[in-house]
JSON list of C-alpha atoms in Angstrom, two decimals:
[
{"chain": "A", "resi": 171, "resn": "UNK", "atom": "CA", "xyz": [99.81, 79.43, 93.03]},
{"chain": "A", "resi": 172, "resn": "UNK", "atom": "CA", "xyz": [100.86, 77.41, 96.28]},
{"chain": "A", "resi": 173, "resn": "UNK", "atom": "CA", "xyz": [104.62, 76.02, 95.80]},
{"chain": "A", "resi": 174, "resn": "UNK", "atom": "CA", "xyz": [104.99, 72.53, 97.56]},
{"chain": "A", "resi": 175, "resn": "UNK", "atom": "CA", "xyz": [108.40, 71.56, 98.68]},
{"chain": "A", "resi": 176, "resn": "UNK", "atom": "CA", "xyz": [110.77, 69.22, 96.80]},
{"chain": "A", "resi": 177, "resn": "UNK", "atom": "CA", "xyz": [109.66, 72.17, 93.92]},
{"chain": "A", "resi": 178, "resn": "UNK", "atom": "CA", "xyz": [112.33, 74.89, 94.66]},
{"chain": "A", "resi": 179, "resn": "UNK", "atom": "CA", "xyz": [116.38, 75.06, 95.02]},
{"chain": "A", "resi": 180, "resn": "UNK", "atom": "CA", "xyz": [118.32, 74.96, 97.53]},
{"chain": "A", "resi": 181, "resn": "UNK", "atom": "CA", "xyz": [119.50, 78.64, 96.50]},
{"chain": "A", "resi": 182, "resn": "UNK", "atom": "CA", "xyz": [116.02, 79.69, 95.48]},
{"chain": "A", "resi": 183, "resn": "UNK", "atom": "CA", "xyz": [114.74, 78.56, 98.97]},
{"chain": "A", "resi": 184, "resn": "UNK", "atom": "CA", "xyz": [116.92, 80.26, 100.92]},
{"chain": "A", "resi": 185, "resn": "UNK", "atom": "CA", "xyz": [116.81, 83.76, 99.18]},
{"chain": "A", "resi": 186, "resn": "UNK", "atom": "CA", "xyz": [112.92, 83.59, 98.85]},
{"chain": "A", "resi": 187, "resn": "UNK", "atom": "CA", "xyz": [113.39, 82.59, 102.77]},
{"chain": "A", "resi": 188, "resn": "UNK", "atom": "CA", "xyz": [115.44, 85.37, 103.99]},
{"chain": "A", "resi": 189, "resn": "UNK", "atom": "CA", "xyz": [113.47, 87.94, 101.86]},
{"chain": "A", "resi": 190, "resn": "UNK", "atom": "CA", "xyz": [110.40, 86.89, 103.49]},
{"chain": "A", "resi": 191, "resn": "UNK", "atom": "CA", "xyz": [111.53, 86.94, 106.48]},
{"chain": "A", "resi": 192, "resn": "UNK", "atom": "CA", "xyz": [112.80, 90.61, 106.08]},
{"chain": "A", "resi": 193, "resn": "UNK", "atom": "CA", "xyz": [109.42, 91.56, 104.79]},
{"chain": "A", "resi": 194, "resn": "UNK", "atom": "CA", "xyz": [107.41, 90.02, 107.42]},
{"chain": "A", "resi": 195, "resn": "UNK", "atom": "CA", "xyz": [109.51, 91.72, 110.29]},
{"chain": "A", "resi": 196, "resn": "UNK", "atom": "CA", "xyz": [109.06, 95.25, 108.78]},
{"chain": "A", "resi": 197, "resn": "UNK", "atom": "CA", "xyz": [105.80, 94.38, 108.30]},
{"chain": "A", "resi": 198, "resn": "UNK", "atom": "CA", "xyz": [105.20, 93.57, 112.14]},
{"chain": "A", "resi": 199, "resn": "UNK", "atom": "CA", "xyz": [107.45, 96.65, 113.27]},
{"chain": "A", "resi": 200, "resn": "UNK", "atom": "CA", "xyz": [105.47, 99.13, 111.31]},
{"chain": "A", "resi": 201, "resn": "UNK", "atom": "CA", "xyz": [102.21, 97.54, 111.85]},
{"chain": "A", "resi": 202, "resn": "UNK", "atom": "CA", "xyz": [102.15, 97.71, 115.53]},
{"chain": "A", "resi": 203, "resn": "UNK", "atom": "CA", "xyz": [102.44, 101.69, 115.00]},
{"chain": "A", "resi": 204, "resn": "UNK", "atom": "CA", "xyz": [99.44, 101.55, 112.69]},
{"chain": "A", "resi": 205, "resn": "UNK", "atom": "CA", "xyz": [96.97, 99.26, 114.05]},
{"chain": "A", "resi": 206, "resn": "UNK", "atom": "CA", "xyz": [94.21, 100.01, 116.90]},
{"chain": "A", "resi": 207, "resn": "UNK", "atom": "CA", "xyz": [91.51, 98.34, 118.55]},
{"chain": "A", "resi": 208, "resn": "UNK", "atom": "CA", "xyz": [88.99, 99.06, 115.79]},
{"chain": "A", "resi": 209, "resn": "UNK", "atom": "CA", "xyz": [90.67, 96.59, 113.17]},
{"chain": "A", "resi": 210, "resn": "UNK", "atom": "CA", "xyz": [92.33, 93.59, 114.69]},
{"chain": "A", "resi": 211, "resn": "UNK", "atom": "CA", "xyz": [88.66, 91.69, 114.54]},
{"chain": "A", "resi": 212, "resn": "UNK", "atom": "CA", "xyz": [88.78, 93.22, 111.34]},
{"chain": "A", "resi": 213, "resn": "UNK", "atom": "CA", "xyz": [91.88, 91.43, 110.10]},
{"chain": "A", "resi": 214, "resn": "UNK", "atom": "CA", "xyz": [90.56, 88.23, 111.65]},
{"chain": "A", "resi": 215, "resn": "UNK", "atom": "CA", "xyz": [87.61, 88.66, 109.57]},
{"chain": "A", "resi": 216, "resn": "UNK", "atom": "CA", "xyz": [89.76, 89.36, 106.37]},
{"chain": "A", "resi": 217, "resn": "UNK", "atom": "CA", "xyz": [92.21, 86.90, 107.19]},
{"chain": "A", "resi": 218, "resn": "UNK", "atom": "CA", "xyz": [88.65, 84.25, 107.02]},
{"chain": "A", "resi": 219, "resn": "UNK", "atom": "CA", "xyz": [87.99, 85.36, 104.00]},
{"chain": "A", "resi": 220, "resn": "UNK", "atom": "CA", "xyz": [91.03, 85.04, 102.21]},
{"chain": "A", "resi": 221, "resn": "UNK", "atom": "CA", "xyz": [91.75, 81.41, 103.80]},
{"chain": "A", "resi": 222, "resn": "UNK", "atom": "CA", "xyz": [88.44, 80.19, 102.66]},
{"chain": "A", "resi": 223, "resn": "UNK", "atom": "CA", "xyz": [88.94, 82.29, 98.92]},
{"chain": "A", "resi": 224, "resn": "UNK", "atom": "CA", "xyz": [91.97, 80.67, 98.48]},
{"chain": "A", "resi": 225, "resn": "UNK", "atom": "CA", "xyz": [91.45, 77.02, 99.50]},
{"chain": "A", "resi": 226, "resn": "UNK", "atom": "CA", "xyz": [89.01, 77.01, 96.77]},
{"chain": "A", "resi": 227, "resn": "UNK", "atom": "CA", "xyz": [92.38, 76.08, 94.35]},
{"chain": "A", "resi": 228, "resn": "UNK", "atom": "CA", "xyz": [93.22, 73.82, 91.33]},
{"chain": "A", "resi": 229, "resn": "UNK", "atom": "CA", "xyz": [95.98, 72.20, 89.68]},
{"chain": "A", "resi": 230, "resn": "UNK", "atom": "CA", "xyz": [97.90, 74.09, 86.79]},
{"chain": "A", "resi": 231, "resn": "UNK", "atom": "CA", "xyz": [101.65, 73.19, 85.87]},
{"chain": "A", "resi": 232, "resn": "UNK", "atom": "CA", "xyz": [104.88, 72.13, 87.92]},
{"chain": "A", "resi": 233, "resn": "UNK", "atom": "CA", "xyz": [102.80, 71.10, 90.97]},
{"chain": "A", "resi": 234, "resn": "UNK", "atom": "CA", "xyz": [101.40, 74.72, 91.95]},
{"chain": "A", "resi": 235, "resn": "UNK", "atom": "CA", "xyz": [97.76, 75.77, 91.80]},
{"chain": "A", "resi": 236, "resn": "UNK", "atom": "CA", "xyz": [95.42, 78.47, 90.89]},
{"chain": "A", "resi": 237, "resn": "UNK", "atom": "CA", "xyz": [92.91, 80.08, 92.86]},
{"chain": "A", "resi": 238, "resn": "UNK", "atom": "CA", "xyz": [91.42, 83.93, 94.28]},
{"chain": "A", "resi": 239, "resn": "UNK", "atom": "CA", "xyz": [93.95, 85.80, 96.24]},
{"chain": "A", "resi": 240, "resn": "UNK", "atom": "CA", "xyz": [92.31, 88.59, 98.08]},
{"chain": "A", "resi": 241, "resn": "UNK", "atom": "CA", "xyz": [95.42, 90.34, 99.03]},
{"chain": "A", "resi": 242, "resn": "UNK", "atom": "CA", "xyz": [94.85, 93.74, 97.84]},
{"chain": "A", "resi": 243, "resn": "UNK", "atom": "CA", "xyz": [91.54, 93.77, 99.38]},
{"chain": "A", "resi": 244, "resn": "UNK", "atom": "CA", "xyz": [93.04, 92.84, 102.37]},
{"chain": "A", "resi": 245, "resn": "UNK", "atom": "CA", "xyz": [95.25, 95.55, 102.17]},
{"chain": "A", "resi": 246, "resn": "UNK", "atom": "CA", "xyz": [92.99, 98.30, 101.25]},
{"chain": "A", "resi": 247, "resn": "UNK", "atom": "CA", "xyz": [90.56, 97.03, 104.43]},
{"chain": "A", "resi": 248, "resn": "UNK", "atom": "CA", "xyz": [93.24, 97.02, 106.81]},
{"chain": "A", "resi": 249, "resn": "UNK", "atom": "CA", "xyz": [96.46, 98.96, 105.64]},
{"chain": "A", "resi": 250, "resn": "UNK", "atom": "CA", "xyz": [99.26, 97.03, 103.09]},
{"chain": "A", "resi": 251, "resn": "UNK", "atom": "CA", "xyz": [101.73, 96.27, 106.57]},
{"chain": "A", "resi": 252, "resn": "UNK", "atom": "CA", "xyz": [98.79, 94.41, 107.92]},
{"chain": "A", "resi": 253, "resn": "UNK", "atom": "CA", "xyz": [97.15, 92.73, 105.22]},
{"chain": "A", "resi": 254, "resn": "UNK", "atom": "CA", "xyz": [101.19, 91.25, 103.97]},
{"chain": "A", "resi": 255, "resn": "UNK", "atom": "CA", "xyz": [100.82, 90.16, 107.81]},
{"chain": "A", "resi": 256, "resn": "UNK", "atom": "CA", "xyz": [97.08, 88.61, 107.69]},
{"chain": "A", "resi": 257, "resn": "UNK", "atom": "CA", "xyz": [98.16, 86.66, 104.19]},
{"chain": "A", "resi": 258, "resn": "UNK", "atom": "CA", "xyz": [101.06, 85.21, 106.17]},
{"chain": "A", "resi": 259, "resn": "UNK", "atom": "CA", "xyz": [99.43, 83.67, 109.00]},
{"chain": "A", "resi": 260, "resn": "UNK", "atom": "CA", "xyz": [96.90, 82.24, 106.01]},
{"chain": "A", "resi": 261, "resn": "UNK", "atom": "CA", "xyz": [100.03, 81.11, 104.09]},
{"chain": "A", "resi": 262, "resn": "UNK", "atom": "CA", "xyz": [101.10, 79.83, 107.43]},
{"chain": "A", "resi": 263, "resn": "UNK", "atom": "CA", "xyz": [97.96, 77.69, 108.54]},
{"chain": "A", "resi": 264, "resn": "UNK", "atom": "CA", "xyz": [97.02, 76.70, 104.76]},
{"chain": "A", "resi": 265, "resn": "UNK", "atom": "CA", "xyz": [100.74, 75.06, 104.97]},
{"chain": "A", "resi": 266, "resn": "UNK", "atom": "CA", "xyz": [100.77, 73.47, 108.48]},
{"chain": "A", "resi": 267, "resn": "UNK", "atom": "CA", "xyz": [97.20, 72.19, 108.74]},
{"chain": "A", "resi": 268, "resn": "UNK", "atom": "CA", "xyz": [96.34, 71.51, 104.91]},
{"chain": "A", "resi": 269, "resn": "UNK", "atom": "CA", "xyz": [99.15, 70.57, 103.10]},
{"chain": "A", "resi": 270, "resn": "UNK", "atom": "CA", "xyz": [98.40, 73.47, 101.32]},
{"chain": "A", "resi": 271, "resn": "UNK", "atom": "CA", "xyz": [101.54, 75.13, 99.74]},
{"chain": "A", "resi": 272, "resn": "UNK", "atom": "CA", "xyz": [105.10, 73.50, 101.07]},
{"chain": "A", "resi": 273, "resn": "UNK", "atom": "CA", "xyz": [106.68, 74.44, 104.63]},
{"chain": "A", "resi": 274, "resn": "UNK", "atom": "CA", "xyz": [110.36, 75.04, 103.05]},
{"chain": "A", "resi": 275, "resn": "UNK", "atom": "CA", "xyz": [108.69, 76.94, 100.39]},
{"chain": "A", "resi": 276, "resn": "UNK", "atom": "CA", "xyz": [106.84, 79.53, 102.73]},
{"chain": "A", "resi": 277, "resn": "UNK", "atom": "CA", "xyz": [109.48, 81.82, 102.40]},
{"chain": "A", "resi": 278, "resn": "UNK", "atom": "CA", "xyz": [108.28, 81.66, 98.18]},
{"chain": "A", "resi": 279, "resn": "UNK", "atom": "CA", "xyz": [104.65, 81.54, 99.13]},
{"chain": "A", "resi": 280, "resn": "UNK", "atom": "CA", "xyz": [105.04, 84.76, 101.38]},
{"chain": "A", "resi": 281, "resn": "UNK", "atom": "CA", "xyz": [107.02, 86.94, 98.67]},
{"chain": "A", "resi": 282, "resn": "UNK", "atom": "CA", "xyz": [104.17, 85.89, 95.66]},
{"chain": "A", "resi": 283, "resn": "UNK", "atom": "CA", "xyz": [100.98, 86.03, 97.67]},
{"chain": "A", "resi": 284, "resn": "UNK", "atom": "CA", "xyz": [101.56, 88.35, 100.73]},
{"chain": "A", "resi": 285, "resn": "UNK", "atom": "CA", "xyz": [104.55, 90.81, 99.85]},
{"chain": "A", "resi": 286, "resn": "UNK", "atom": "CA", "xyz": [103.85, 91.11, 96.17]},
{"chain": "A", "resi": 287, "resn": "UNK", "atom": "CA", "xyz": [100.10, 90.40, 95.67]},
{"chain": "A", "resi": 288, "resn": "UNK", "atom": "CA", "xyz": [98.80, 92.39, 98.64]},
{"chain": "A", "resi": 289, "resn": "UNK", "atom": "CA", "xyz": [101.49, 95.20, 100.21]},
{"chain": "A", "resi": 290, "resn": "UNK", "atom": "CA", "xyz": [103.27, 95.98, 96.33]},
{"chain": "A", "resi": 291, "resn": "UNK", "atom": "CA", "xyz": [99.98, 96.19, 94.40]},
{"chain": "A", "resi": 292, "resn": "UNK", "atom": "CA", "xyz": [98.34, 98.05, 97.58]},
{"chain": "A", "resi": 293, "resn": "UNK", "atom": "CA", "xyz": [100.61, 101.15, 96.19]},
{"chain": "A", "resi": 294, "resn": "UNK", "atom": "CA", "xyz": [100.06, 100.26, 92.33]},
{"chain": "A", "resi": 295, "resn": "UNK", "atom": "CA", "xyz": [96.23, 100.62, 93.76]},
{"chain": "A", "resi": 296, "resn": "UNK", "atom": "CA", "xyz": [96.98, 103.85, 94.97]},
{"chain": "A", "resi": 297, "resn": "UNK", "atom": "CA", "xyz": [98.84, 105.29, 92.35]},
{"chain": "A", "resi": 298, "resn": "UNK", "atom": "CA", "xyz": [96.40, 104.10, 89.75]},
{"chain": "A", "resi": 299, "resn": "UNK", "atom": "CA", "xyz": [93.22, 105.93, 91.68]},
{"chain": "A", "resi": 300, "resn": "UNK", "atom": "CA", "xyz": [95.44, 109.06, 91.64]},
{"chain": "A", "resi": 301, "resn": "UNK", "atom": "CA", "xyz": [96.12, 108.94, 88.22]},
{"chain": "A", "resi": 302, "resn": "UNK", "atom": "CA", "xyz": [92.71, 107.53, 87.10]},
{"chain": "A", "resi": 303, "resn": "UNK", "atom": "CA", "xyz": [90.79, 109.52, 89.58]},
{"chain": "A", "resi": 304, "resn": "UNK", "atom": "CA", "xyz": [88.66, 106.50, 89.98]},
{"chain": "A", "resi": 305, "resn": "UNK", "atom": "CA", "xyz": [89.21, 103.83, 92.54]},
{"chain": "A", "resi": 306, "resn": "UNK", "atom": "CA", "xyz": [87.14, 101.38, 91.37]},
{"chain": "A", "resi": 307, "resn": "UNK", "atom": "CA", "xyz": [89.25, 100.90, 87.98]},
{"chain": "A", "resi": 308, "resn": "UNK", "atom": "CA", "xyz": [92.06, 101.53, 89.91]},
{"chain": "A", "resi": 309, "resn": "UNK", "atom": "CA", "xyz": [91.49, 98.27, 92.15]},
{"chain": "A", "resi": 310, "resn": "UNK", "atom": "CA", "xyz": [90.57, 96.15, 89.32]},
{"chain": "A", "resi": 311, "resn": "UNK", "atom": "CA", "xyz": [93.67, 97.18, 87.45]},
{"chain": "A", "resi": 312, "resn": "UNK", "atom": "CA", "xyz": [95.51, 96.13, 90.94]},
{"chain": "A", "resi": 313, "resn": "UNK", "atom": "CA", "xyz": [93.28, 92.81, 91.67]},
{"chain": "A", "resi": 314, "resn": "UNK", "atom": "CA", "xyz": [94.16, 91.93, 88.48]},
{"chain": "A", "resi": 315, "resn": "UNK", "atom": "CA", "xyz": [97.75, 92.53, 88.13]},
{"chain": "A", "resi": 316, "resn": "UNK", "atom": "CA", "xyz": [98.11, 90.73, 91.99]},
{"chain": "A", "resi": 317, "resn": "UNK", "atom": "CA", "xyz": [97.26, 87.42, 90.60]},
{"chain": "A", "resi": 318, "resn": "UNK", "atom": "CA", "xyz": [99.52, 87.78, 87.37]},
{"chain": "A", "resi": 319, "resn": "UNK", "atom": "CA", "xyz": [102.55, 89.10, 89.31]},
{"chain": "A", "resi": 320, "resn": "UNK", "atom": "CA", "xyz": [102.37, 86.75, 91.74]},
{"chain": "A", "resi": 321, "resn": "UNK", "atom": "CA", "xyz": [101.54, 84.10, 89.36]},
{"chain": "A", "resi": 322, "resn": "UNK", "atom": "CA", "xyz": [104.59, 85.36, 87.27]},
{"chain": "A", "resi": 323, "resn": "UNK", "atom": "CA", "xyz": [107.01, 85.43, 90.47]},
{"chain": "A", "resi": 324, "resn": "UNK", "atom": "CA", "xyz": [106.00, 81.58, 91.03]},
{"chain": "A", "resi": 325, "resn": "UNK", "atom": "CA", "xyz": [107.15, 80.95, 87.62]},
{"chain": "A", "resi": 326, "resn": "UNK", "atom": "CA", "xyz": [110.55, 82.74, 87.88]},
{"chain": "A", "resi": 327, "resn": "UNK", "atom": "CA", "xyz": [111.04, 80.80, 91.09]},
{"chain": "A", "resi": 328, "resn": "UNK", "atom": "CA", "xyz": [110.19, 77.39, 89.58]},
{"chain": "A", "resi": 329, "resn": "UNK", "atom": "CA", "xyz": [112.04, 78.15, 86.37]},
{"chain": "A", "resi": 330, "resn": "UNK", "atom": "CA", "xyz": [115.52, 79.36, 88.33]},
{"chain": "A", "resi": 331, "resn": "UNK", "atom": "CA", "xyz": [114.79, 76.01, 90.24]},
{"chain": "A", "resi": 332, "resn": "UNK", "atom": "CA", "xyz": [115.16, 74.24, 87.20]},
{"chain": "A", "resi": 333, "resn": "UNK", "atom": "CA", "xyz": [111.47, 72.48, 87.91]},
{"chain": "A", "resi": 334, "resn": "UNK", "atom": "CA", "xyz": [109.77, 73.42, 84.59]},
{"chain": "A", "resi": 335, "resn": "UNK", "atom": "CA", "xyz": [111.54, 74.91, 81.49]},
{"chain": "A", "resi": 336, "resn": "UNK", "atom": "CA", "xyz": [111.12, 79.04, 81.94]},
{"chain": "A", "resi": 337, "resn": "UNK", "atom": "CA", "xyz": [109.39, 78.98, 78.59]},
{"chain": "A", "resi": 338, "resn": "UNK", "atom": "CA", "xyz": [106.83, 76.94, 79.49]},
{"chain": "A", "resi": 339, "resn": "UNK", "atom": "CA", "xyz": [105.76, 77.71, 83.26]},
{"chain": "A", "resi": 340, "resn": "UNK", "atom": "CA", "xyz": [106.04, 82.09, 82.54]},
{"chain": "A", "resi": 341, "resn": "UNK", "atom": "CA", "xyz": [103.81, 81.44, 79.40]},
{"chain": "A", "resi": 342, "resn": "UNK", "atom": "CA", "xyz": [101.15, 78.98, 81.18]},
{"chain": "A", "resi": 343, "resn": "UNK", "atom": "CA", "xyz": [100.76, 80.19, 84.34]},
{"chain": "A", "resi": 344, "resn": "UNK", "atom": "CA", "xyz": [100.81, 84.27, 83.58]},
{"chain": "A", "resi": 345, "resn": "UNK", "atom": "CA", "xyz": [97.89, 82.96, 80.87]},
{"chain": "A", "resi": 346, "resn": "UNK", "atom": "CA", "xyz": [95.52, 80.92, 83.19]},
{"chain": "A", "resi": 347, "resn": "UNK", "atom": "CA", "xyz": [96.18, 83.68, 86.04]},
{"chain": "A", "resi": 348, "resn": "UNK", "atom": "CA", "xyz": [95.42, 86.47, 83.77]},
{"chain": "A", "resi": 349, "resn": "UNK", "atom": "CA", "xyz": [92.01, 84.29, 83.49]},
{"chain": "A", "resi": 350, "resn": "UNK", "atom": "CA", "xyz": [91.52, 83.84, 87.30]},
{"chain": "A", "resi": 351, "resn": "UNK", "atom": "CA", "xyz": [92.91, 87.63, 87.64]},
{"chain": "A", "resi": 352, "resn": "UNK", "atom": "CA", "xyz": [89.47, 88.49, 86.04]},
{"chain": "A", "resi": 353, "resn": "UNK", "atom": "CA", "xyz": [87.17, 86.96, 88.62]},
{"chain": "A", "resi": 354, "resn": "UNK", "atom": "CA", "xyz": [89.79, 88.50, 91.33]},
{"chain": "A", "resi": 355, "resn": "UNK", "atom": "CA", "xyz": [88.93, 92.11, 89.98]},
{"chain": "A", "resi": 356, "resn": "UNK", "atom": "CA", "xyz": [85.55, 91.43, 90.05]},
{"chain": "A", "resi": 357, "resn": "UNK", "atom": "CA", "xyz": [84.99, 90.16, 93.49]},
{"chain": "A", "resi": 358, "resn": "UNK", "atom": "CA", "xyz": [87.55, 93.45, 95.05]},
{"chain": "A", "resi": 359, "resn": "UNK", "atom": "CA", "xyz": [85.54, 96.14, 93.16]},
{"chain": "A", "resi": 360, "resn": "UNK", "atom": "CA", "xyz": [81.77, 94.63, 94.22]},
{"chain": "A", "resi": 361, "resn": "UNK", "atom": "CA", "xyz": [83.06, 93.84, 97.76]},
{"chain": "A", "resi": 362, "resn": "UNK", "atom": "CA", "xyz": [85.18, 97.57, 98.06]},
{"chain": "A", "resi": 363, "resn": "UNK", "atom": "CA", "xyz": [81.62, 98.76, 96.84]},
{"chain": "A", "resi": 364, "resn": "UNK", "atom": "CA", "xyz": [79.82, 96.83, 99.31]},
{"chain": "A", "resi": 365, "resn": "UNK", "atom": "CA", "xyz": [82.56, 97.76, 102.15]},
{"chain": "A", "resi": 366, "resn": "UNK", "atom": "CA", "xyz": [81.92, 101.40, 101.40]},
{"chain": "A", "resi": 367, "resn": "UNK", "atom": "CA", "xyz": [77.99, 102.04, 101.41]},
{"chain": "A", "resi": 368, "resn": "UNK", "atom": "CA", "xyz": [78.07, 100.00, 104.51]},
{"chain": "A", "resi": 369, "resn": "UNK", "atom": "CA", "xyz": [80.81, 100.93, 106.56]},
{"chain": "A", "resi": 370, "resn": "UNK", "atom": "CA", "xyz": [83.57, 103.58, 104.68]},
{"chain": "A", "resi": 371, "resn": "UNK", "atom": "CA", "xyz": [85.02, 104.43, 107.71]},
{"chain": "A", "resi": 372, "resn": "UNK", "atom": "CA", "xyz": [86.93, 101.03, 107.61]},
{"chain": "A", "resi": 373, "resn": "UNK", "atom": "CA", "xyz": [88.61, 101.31, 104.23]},
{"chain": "A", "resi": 374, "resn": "UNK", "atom": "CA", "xyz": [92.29, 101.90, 104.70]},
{"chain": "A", "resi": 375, "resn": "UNK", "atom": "CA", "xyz": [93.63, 105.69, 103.56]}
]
């Protein structure tokens, strides 16, 4: 799902830039009123997880790749404002150090993977266990649909970019995601599960 650079517009760039940059500064602002002590190691811990998840990636179409995402878990361990946070800085190194996902195209990388795969479907999460009455389903419903909306945004982005033909990148990559979505619901439920018989004072909300 990482975009490299040379992949988006110049228009595309800067819009997905700005917006990120918006996101990740409310992000901060409301985060520092939310966070204590208690879960800053716990956001490094999370934000190990999700670098080592997600370097575990392969190739799909238009020069992005697949892989785990981990964001709403992220979120529902340490709060949506920090987890959108946590997936930055992982968005951040993965780019820098590994070549991992392009430096123009962070801005991109940020909205799919951080803003809409962990702090949007954190609420779709929530609304789901209120409506369901069951969180479990409710976070599989929201693992899931955090690979396949990101996945889908990617698309949009490379398709307004003019990189790959809008129906053939939406089709492809909201198909192998929907896949990989699968394993992503999987691994949130058992590890939520895990979280909560161990220690369910750390679960956010």
């Amino acid at each position: 799902m990482h975009i490299p650079d040379g992949f988006l517009s110049v228009p595309v760039l800067a819009a997905t830039d700005i917006t990120a940059v918006v996101a990740v500064g409310l992000a901060l602002r409301q985060a520092s009123k939310e966070l204590d002590e208690k879960q800053i190691p716990l956001m490094g811990v999370t934000a190990a997880f999700v670098f080592g998840a997600q370097m575990l990636n392969f190739p799909i179409v238009g020069g992005t790749s697949g892989h785990v995402l981990g964001g709403l878990l992220t979120a529902i361990l340490v709060g949506p404002n920090a987890a959108l946070i946590v997936m930055t800085v992982v968005l951040i190194v993965q780019a820098l150090l590994f070549n991992d996902g392009g430096v123009l195209a962070l801005g991109a990388n940020i909205i799919n993977m951080a803003a809409i795969g962990s702090w949007c479907c954190y609420w779709i999460y929530r609304w789901l266990a209120q409506l369901l009455k069951n969180e479990n389903i409710a976070a599989a419903i929201s693992a899931w649909l955090s690979v396949v909306l990101g996945a889908v945004a990617c698309a949009l982005e490379l398709a307004l970019s003019g990189t790959v033909p809008l129906t053939v990148v939406v089709p492809t990559m909201a198909a192998i995601h929907a896949v990989i979505g699968l394993g992503e619901a999987l691994v949130t439920v058992a590890a939520i599960v895990f979280v909560k018989k161990l220690k369910p004072e750390i679960v956010h909300g």
